[in-house]
Each structure stands twice: as C-alpha cells, then as structure tokens.
C-alpha positions as a Markdown table, in Angstrom:
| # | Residue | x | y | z |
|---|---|---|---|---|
| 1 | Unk | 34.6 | 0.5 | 14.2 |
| 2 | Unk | 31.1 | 1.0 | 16.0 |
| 3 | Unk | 27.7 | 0.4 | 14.6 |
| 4 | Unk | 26.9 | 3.6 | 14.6 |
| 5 | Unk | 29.7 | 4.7 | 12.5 |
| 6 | Unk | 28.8 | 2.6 | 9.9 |
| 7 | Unk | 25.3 | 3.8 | 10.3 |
| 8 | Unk | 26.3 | 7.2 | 9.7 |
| 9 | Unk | 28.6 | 6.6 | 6.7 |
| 10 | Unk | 25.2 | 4.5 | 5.0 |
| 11 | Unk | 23.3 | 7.2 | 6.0 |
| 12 | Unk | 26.1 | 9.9 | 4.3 |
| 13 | Unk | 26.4 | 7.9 | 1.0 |
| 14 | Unk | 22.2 | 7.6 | 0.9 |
| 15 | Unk | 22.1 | 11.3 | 1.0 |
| 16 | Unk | 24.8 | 12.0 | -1.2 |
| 17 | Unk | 23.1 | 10.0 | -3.8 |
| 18 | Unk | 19.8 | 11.8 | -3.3 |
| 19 | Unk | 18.0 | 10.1 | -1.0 |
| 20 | Unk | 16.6 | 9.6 | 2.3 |
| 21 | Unk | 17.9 | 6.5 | 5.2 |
| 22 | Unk | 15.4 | 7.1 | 7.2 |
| 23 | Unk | 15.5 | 5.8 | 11.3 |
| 24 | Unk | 12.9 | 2.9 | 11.4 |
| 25 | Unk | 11.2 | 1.9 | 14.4 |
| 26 | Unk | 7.9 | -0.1 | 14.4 |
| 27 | Unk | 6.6 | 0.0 | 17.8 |
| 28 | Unk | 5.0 | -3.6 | 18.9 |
| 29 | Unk | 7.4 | -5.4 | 16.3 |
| 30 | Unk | 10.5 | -5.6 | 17.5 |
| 31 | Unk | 13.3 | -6.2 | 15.7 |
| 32 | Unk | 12.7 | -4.6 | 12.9 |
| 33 | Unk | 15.6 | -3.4 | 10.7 |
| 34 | Unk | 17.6 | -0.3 | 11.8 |
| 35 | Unk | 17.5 | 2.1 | 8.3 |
| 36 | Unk | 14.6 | 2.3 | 5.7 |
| 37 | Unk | 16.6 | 3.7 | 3.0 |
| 38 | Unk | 14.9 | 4.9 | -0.2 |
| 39 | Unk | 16.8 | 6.5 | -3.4 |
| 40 | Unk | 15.4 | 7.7 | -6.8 |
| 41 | Unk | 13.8 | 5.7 | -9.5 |
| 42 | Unk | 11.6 | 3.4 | -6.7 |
| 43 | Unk | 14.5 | 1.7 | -5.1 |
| 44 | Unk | 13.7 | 0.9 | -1.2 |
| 45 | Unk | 15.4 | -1.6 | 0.9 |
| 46 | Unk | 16.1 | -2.1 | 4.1 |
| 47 | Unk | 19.5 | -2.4 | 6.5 |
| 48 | Unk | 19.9 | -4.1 | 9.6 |
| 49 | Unk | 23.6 | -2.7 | 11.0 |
| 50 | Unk | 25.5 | -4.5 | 13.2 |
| 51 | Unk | 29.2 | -3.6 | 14.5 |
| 52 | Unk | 31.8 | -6.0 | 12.8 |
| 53 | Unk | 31.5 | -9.2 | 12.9 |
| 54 | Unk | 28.4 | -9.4 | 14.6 |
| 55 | Unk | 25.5 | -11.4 | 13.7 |
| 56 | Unk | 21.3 | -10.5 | 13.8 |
| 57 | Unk | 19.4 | -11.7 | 16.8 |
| 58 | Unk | 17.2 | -14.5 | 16.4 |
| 59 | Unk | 14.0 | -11.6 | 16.6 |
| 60 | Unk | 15.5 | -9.8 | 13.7 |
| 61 | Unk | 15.8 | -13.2 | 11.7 |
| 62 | Unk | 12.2 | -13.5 | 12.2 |
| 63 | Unk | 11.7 | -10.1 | 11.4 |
| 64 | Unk | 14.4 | -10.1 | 8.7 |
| 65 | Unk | 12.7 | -13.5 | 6.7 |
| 66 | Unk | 9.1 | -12.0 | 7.3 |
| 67 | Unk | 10.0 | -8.6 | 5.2 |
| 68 | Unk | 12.3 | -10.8 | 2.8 |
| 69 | Unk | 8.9 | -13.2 | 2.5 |
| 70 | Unk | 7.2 | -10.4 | 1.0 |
| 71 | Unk | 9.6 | -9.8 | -1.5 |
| 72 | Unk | 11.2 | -6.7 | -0.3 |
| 73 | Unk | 15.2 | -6.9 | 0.5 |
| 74 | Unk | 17.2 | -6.8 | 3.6 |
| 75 | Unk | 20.4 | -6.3 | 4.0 |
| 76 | Unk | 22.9 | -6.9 | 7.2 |
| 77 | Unk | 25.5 | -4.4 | 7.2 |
| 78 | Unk | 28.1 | -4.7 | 9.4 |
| 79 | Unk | 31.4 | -2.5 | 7.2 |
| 80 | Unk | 31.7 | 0.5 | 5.5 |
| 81 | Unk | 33.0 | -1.7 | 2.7 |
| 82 | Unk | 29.2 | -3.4 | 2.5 |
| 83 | Unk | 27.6 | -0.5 | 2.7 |
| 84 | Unk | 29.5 | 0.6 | -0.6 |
| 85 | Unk | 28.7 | -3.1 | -2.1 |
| 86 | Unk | 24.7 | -2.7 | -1.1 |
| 87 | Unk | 25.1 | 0.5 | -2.9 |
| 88 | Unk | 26.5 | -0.6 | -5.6 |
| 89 | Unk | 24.1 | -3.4 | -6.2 |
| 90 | Unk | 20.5 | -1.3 | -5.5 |
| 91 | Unk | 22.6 | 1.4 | -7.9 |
| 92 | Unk | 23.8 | -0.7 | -10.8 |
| 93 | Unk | 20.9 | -0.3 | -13.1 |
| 94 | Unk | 20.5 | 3.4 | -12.4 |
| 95 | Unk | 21.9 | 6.4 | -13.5 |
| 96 | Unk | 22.3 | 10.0 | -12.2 |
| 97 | Unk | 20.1 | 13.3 | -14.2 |
C-alpha cells in the first residue's frame, strides 16, 4: 500500500465524518506534517503519513516535537488500520447531531 493511499482513505473518513483534512504545506519550514485535519466540536490534529513501515525523517521529528511542544498532537500514520485508531481516539468523546 502507498502513502498516498492511505492519505486518501484519512482524508475519505475525515470527510465522512464532517470535516475537512486539509493539504498542509508551510513554506520556509520544512517538514511539516502532511494533513491538518479538523472535525466538529474543536478537534484539530495533525498527520504525518508515511507508507508502511516507514519512519519520519529526522526534519519532521524536529518539526513533529516542536508542534507536540506546544501542546497540539501529531500523529504518524503509516496503515489504514491507524488511521481508523487516530480516529477513534480524536472521536471517542464525541458524538454525531
């Protein structure tokens, strides 16, 4: 499975639960995380996606920790099946109108 796949199905499953993933680029800070997802009631966080198995660049560890530092959360996504378990964890305490 590519990395794009998997950023397509986050980007599906963000949508289908009314909200936005969007494409986040920061130019002058690279290595920012890939997706700035936001859903309803306030919940934003933001994925790094990798293809299986692989592992952030030392860049997006900086940038990664920096965000983190702020008290915002990251998350490296590198499966459909963790894109369902960030998903469940940013959605536990919410409930659909």
């Amino acid at each position: 499975m590519s990395e794009k796949e998997i950023e397509n199905y986050l980007v599906r499953k963000i949508k289908h639960k009314k909200g936005v993933a969007y494409k986040f680029t920061s130019p002058g800070n690279s290595g920012v995380p890939d997706r700035l997802c936001l859903l309803p009631n306030r919940k934003i966080f933001f994925v790094e996606l990798k293809s299986p198995g692989k592992k952030p660049r030392a860049l997006q560890v900086n940038q990664i920790t920096k965000i983190m530092s702020l008290g915002q959360r990251v998350y490296v996504v590198d499966s459909k099946e963790k894109v369902d378990e960030v998903l469940e964890t940013e959605l536990s305490n919410w409930k659909e109108d």
